[in-house]
Amino acid sequence: MTALQAWQSFFSRSLATRLEPSDFESYVQILSTKHPLSASRTSDLFLRPTETNDISLDPRVVRYVQVLLDLKLVSVPSVLRTLWKVSSFRDENGHQDGQQKVTIGGETGEKTAGKARDEGKRWNNSYIAEETLFYRLTKYISSGTAPHNTQEAVELVMVCVQWMRTVISVQHAAQEMLGLAQTHTAEMTAQNMALGTLVISAVENGRVLHALGKGNVPKPIRKELKDTLASFVPLLLQSSPQSAARLELFRTQTILAIEPVDKKERAADKEIEEILEEGMPLGVESMVVGDMPIMNSRAGLYVYLNSLLVGRPLVDDNAIFAYLHNRYQGDIQSTLIDLILAAFDVLANATFRNERAQSITILRSFLINKIPLLLATLSASLFPPLTSEYCITEALGHVDTNAFPTLSGMFDESSTTNNMFSDSVRQDFCFACCLHGLIEETSIETLLGDVPIQSLPAGGRSLKEDFVQQCLSDPERTEGLIDELERMDGNVGAVSQAITEVITRLCANKETMSLKSLCSQLARKPSSLDVMLLFDKPISILQPLCELLDNWRYDEDQGEYQPVYEEFGLILLLVLSFTHRYGLSVVDLGIRTQDSFVAKLLNQGHLSRAMDDLTEQEQSHLDGWIRGLFEVGTLGDELMSSCPPQDFYLLVPTLFHHIVLARSTKNLTEDGLKSGLEYLVEPFLIPSLIPGITWLSSHLWESRGDANACVAILTALVTNSSSNTEASQMLTAILNIVAKNLEHSLRWLQRAEPSRQDVEPLSKALRPSLGWERRGASDHTELESWTSSPGGGLVVAVKQTIANLVQWSLNPGININPANYTHRQILVGVKMLSAKRILTAIIEEVKSQTETGNGSIVLDVASALICAPDPQSWDNGAPGIDVLGTEPRPLQRRMNLREALKNEAEAAPKTQKTDAFHAETVVRLYRKVEAQLQMPQQTLMSHDAMDINQALDSAALDGAMAGVGSLDGMGGNDALGMGDGMGDSDLMHGLMGSGTDLLDGFGPGELGDGLGF
């Protein structure tokens, strides 16, 4: 028995007995040892029609071919060549496919195509089988398994050209026969799409590109490839535009860039390029730069979340979902797991760094109260068998048990670990997830490793609408609601949004009495402001308040005016607390009018005006306030009725200037000063100390001659021990706002006059209020540690930080601390050294890490640093208000890292001539950043919306399963992952869900709606 006969007998018996692929693999290895057969003959034997079946290929054969490919008994080119010889396409084309132009190499004695072998049988309908095999071969090529050598790469190019020419001829013939409709149009279209995917994987394969670039592929074949692609690409435009675009990019750019050129041609082309560049400079989009493997490192999302919470919480759900969508390309499972891990990592890092208590609190609230809400939205796109509970379990399995111990670890007295959270963050997080339906309550014990010591909130999951109705019907309920902002139970989101809604409604109804109480309580609890910004933008909270203050008017039947001043002042105090704590601009407040009182107060409220600049009415008001405070000793309704609160607050700096002048010239005694200032610390006027003390702080720098008077006034105000509890609490809230600038002025005065004894008591009174702001600024000790880094100061510190993040990403063990990181370093670096210098440091470190083999990870870390938002450029599209002029003007700010990178990328085409590695690094980083920050659009679930591997699974299911129905052979596991892997789980993996986009559940608004960031 010859080798061919032995194989034929084995093949026939395998099909007759429906031999399982695992058994087939064992037997075929024995057979190939005894009776070796060439790859082309083996492919012919398995793929050609038989005497008993010439309709369509048995699906069991497809699985046998996979085994043969794994064992290298057949090759990808041999399979494609045999498929072509027996394809139904050739019957559709009447054998006129132009094959005579391409010679296919094979075993000894094989003739040129177009001869005797063309006379063999062909399948009646091979389209579905071809589609299935094309996708499976694509997976081999895209994974790097094939081709095995240069010769195989050359053969792959040739057979791809052969297939494309055949398809082109068939399509052209169909267009000429307008009166005859094809009977297999849908199958042929699907096969064309699969062929397009196959060709993409081939021309983007590294070994094929090397063969093309080194000239291993003969020049006629290279020319044939370009010409064939020019005709093949238009066929894909309707069915798969993305595939068509990638092939067109290869035809017009990639192959031209890598193709070897003769010296004479190179010299001529260089002259032409120089002429063209003078008149038409090349852009960064035209550069051909090889992509690195995509790596979503643990450090990348860790950096991004750190930047959201390092200062003012820049938490915009739409922006976060868009970033996650672009970063993970719809892989919901990885998104959920990495998001949970990153939130835990950020909290653990803050604890290891001994960050301030207010930072720990907001990070913990973000993890427990915000993350479950994000997970609930994302998990809506999960499909069985994947569940949110599985993702949470997987994530918690990687959380550091030293930083976040399980319940059993918390009470283990023999444990040497340092349990930083005695009340267990794990437990709070699990119950918050359970509250939002992400896990079952019965699963919590398993996740925690012991019986939990708490339970779900008594009332279950709260709703914003219920809280709003409670507050509107019972104003005292609001006070308890504000206290609930400090909870860690998962219900804080509803609480925060209810408070925002109540503020909006009270402003609309001008219920200033209730609003005063609410604003007063919020201003006294600065941590509550942080929590509210996890769920709402500043504009949502502050715009109604600003509009109310701008349009404040006395009632016609107004009786008492002191309560009005108190209501106005305490509402203003909340606005100023937000503004100064986070460094908000008038745009962030939602102010759009030229005559806004709040805008004038923020821009001019610290300036004293000369008497000549005041109107007669303003002079009269100023005179009335001075006399009322220091002569008459009482503030009557007549004065306050004639001077609305807005006018008074704009006059406060001028009033304080006159008080300083009176005290400096001895026209005001010490007792008279104290007596008059007592009114200013009463609840109805105490917010006026903010512009007053702010002016005093500035005046200390400008005029040392008035230092004694300024210090005397500050001493009377700051060290005032009022018996009024509310006034005392308000004074603390005000000192929080003014302490930083005032402490700087006092420190300067103490250095200028070391012998002064009245400065230290003031500085001591201010110390508890220092560090109240949340603007992402660094303190002196932290900044000094960075700038003193040997070898380059802050630049070296940034590089070292990136290196640490990369190393941690390479080895993110379960109980390994997160990389020491704070986004303050990047913010202060941009502020001190400029975005360009920090970007240069980032690029240099990316190049260095790339050379050591960590290119994919460092690219992910660097892109996260550049994608990280900063408050100044978070929303720069709206114009600011020039309150001194008549026209809106754009807000002035520093260039950010993304803009600096864009400038660097635009110069990359020129840089490429002198430093190709640098230019390619810049372009690669620029493209990754822009891809992650692009505005997402609604995507459809089609072949052109997926990458090669995703298209493989989906299209093979749609085509092959539809064609073979319930026939045997498509359901089991196989080496290519196409059996059971073609089910829902693989279809879901990496996608947003069936026909829906990630943003479907996020509301109809566009990203960036509003101006809160």
PDB file of C-alpha atoms in Angstrom, residues 740-871:
ATOM      1  CA  LYS A 740      -3.362  80.136  53.410  1.00  0.00           C
ATOM      2  CA  ASN A 741      -2.866  83.650  52.044  1.00  0.00           C
ATOM      3  CA  LEU A 742      -2.978  85.226  55.491  1.00  0.00           C
ATOM      4  CA  GLU A 743      -0.387  82.810  56.873  1.00  0.00           C
ATOM      5  CA  HIS A 744       1.971  83.640  53.985  1.00  0.00           C
ATOM      6  CA  SER A 745       1.654  87.368  54.737  1.00  0.00           C
ATOM      7  CA  LEU A 746       2.204  86.855  58.450  1.00  0.00           C
ATOM      8  CA  ARG A 747       5.254  84.680  57.792  1.00  0.00           C
ATOM      9  CA  TRP A 748       6.698  87.420  55.573  1.00  0.00           C
ATOM     10  CA  LEU A 749       6.006  90.037  58.239  1.00  0.00           C
ATOM     11  CA  GLN A 750       7.689  87.905  60.922  1.00  0.00           C
ATOM     12  CA  ARG A 751      10.810  87.508  58.782  1.00  0.00           C
ATOM     13  CA  ALA A 752      10.867  91.241  58.079  1.00  0.00           C
ATOM     14  CA  GLU A 753      10.388  92.101  61.765  1.00  0.00           C
ATOM     15  CA  PRO A 754      11.704  89.170  63.846  1.00  0.00           C
ATOM     16  CA  SER A 755      11.122  90.963  67.117  1.00  0.00           C
ATOM     17  CA  ARG A 756       7.361  91.171  66.759  1.00  0.00           C
ATOM     18  CA  GLN A 757       5.450  89.181  69.380  1.00  0.00           C
ATOM     19  CA  ASP A 758       1.923  89.657  68.025  1.00  0.00           C
ATOM     20  CA  VAL A 759       2.345  87.556  64.865  1.00  0.00           C
ATOM     21  CA  GLU A 760       2.870  84.112  66.384  1.00  0.00           C
ATOM     22  CA  PRO A 761      -0.517  83.993  68.199  1.00  0.00           C
ATOM     23  CA  LEU A 762      -2.222  84.711  64.883  1.00  0.00           C
ATOM     24  CA  SER A 763      -0.195  82.056  63.051  1.00  0.00           C
ATOM     25  CA  LYS A 764      -1.010  79.543  65.753  1.00  0.00           C
ATOM     26  CA  ALA A 765      -4.732  80.261  65.437  1.00  0.00           C
ATOM     27  CA  LEU A 766      -4.514  79.684  61.672  1.00  0.00           C
ATOM     28  CA  ARG A 767      -2.601  76.378  61.719  1.00  0.00           C
ATOM     29  CA  PRO A 768      -5.664  74.103  62.109  1.00  0.00           C
ATOM     30  CA  SER A 769      -7.090  75.665  58.948  1.00  0.00           C
ATOM     31  CA  LEU A 770      -3.982  75.194  56.764  1.00  0.00           C
ATOM     32  CA  GLY A 771      -4.217  72.492  54.111  1.00  0.00           C
ATOM     33  CA  TRP A 772      -7.978  72.901  53.820  1.00  0.00           C
ATOM     34  CA  GLU A 773      -7.848  73.441  50.045  1.00  0.00           C
ATOM     35  CA  ARG A 774      -8.046  70.544  47.613  1.00  0.00           C
ATOM     36  CA  ARG A 775      -6.323  71.814  44.483  1.00  0.00           C
ATOM     37  CA  GLY A 776      -3.669  69.162  43.910  1.00  0.00           C
ATOM     38  CA  ALA A 777      -0.886  71.343  45.306  1.00  0.00           C
ATOM     39  CA  SER A 778       2.200  69.907  47.014  1.00  0.00           C
ATOM     40  CA  ASP A 779       3.478  70.956  50.395  1.00  0.00           C
ATOM     41  CA  HIS A 780       7.039  72.227  50.924  1.00  0.00           C
ATOM     42  CA  THR A 781       8.433  68.926  52.237  1.00  0.00           C
ATOM     43  CA  GLU A 782       7.056  66.899  49.357  1.00  0.00           C
ATOM     44  CA  LEU A 783       8.229  69.383  46.762  1.00  0.00           C
ATOM     45  CA  GLU A 784      11.693  69.568  48.268  1.00  0.00           C
ATOM     46  CA  SER A 785      12.044  65.776  48.167  1.00  0.00           C
ATOM     47  CA  TRP A 786      11.367  65.821  44.416  1.00  0.00           C
ATOM     48  CA  THR A 787      13.462  68.829  43.480  1.00  0.00           C
ATOM     49  CA  SER A 788      16.451  67.482  45.438  1.00  0.00           C
ATOM     50  CA  SER A 789      16.572  64.239  43.431  1.00  0.00           C
ATOM     51  CA  PRO A 790      20.239  63.749  42.418  1.00  0.00           C
ATOM     52  CA  GLY A 791      21.038  64.139  38.746  1.00  0.00           C
ATOM     53  CA  GLY A 792      18.238  66.421  37.639  1.00  0.00           C
ATOM     54  CA  GLY A 793      15.776  67.296  40.367  1.00  0.00           C
ATOM     55  CA  LEU A 794      12.092  67.147  39.490  1.00  0.00           C
ATOM     56  CA  VAL A 795      12.692  65.768  35.978  1.00  0.00           C
ATOM     57  CA  VAL A 796      14.596  62.800  37.377  1.00  0.00           C
ATOM     58  CA  ALA A 797      11.876  62.274  39.984  1.00  0.00           C
ATOM     59  CA  VAL A 798       9.237  62.049  37.232  1.00  0.00           C
ATOM     60  CA  LYS A 799      11.313  59.515  35.297  1.00  0.00           C
ATOM     61  CA  GLN A 800      11.845  57.449  38.431  1.00  0.00           C
ATOM     62  CA  THR A 801       8.120  57.486  39.128  1.00  0.00           C
ATOM     63  CA  ILE A 802       7.390  56.126  35.638  1.00  0.00           C
ATOM     64  CA  ALA A 803      10.044  53.438  36.082  1.00  0.00           C
ATOM     65  CA  ASN A 804       8.490  52.407  39.408  1.00  0.00           C
ATOM     66  CA  LEU A 805       5.032  52.202  37.833  1.00  0.00           C
ATOM     67  CA  VAL A 806       6.391  50.008  35.042  1.00  0.00           C
ATOM     68  CA  GLN A 807       8.153  47.666  37.465  1.00  0.00           C
ATOM     69  CA  TRP A 808       5.026  47.330  39.573  1.00  0.00           C
ATOM     70  CA  SER A 809       2.974  46.539  36.468  1.00  0.00           C
ATOM     71  CA  LEU A 810       5.433  43.802  35.579  1.00  0.00           C
ATOM     72  CA  ASN A 811       5.038  42.173  39.001  1.00  0.00           C
ATOM     73  CA  PRO A 812       1.651  43.173  40.525  1.00  0.00           C
ATOM     74  CA  GLY A 813       1.563  40.504  43.227  1.00  0.00           C
ATOM     75  CA  ILE A 814      -1.373  40.086  45.596  1.00  0.00           C
ATOM     76  CA  ASN A 815       0.395  41.443  48.669  1.00  0.00           C
ATOM     77  CA  ILE A 816       2.796  43.817  46.945  1.00  0.00           C
ATOM     78  CA  ASN A 817       2.192  47.464  47.770  1.00  0.00           C
ATOM     79  CA  PRO A 818       1.120  49.675  44.840  1.00  0.00           C
ATOM     80  CA  ALA A 819       3.803  51.856  43.323  1.00  0.00           C
ATOM     81  CA  ASN A 820       4.332  55.021  45.374  1.00  0.00           C
ATOM     82  CA  TYR A 821       2.535  57.623  43.301  1.00  0.00           C
ATOM     83  CA  THR A 822       0.723  60.916  43.598  1.00  0.00           C
ATOM     84  CA  HIS A 823      -0.481  62.884  40.613  1.00  0.00           C
ATOM     85  CA  ARG A 824       0.576  66.028  42.449  1.00  0.00           C
ATOM     86  CA  GLN A 825       4.066  65.379  41.115  1.00  0.00           C
ATOM     87  CA  ILE A 826       2.900  65.726  37.509  1.00  0.00           C
ATOM     88  CA  LEU A 827       0.751  68.775  38.280  1.00  0.00           C
ATOM     89  CA  VAL A 828       3.550  70.611  40.089  1.00  0.00           C
ATOM     90  CA  GLY A 829       6.004  69.598  37.371  1.00  0.00           C
ATOM     91  CA  VAL A 830       3.849  71.141  34.654  1.00  0.00           C
ATOM     92  CA  LYS A 831       3.351  74.237  36.773  1.00  0.00           C
ATOM     93  CA  MET A 832       7.035  74.746  37.599  1.00  0.00           C
ATOM     94  CA  LEU A 833       8.813  73.409  34.512  1.00  0.00           C
ATOM     95  CA  SER A 834       6.105  73.607  31.809  1.00  0.00           C
ATOM     96  CA  ALA A 835       4.272  70.808  30.054  1.00  0.00           C
ATOM     97  CA  LYS A 836       6.932  70.620  27.349  1.00  0.00           C
ATOM     98  CA  ARG A 837       9.744  69.750  29.756  1.00  0.00           C
ATOM     99  CA  ILE A 838       7.693  67.176  31.634  1.00  0.00           C
ATOM    100  CA  LEU A 839       6.613  65.649  28.310  1.00  0.00           C
ATOM    101  CA  THR A 840      10.256  65.434  27.264  1.00  0.00           C
ATOM    102  CA  ALA A 841      11.026  63.545  30.467  1.00  0.00           C
ATOM    103  CA  ILE A 842       8.101  61.169  29.838  1.00  0.00           C
ATOM    104  CA  ILE A 843       9.195  60.501  26.247  1.00  0.00           C
ATOM    105  CA  GLU A 844      12.794  59.875  27.302  1.00  0.00           C
ATOM    106  CA  GLU A 845      11.664  57.328  29.874  1.00  0.00           C
ATOM    107  CA  VAL A 846       9.352  55.674  27.313  1.00  0.00           C
ATOM    108  CA  LYS A 847      12.312  55.297  24.948  1.00  0.00           C
ATOM    109  CA  SER A 848      14.502  53.927  27.707  1.00  0.00           C
ATOM    110  CA  GLN A 849      11.931  51.378  28.863  1.00  0.00           C
ATOM    111  CA  THR A 850      11.163  50.397  25.268  1.00  0.00           C
ATOM    112  CA  GLU A 851      14.806  49.550  24.693  1.00  0.00           C
ATOM    113  CA  THR A 852      14.716  47.231  27.714  1.00  0.00           C
ATOM    114  CA  GLY A 853      11.680  45.358  26.363  1.00  0.00           C
ATOM    115  CA  ASN A 854       8.921  47.061  28.374  1.00  0.00           C
ATOM    116  CA  GLY A 855       7.551  49.144  25.527  1.00  0.00           C
ATOM    117  CA  SER A 856       3.879  48.144  25.758  1.00  0.00           C
ATOM    118  CA  ILE A 857       3.655  48.735  29.505  1.00  0.00           C
ATOM    119  CA  VAL A 858       5.511  52.059  29.575  1.00  0.00           C
ATOM    120  CA  LEU A 859       3.396  53.256  26.649  1.00  0.00           C
ATOM    121  CA  ASP A 860       0.260  52.488  28.662  1.00  0.00           C
ATOM    122  CA  VAL A 861       1.627  54.260  31.751  1.00  0.00           C
ATOM    123  CA  ALA A 862       2.762  57.304  29.785  1.00  0.00           C
ATOM    124  CA  SER A 863      -0.544  57.607  27.952  1.00  0.00           C
ATOM    125  CA  ALA A 864      -2.388  57.439  31.291  1.00  0.00           C
ATOM    126  CA  LEU A 865      -0.253  60.309  32.618  1.00  0.00           C
ATOM    127  CA  ILE A 866      -1.113  62.420  29.573  1.00  0.00           C
ATOM    128  CA  CYS A 867      -4.782  61.414  29.467  1.00  0.00           C
ATOM    129  CA  ALA A 868      -5.171  62.271  33.155  1.00  0.00           C
ATOM    130  CA  PRO A 869      -7.448  65.317  33.530  1.00  0.00           C
ATOM    131  CA  ASP A 870      -6.471  68.520  35.260  1.00  0.00           C
ATOM    132  CA  PRO A 871      -8.955  71.143  36.498  1.00  0.00           C
TER     133      PRO A 871
END
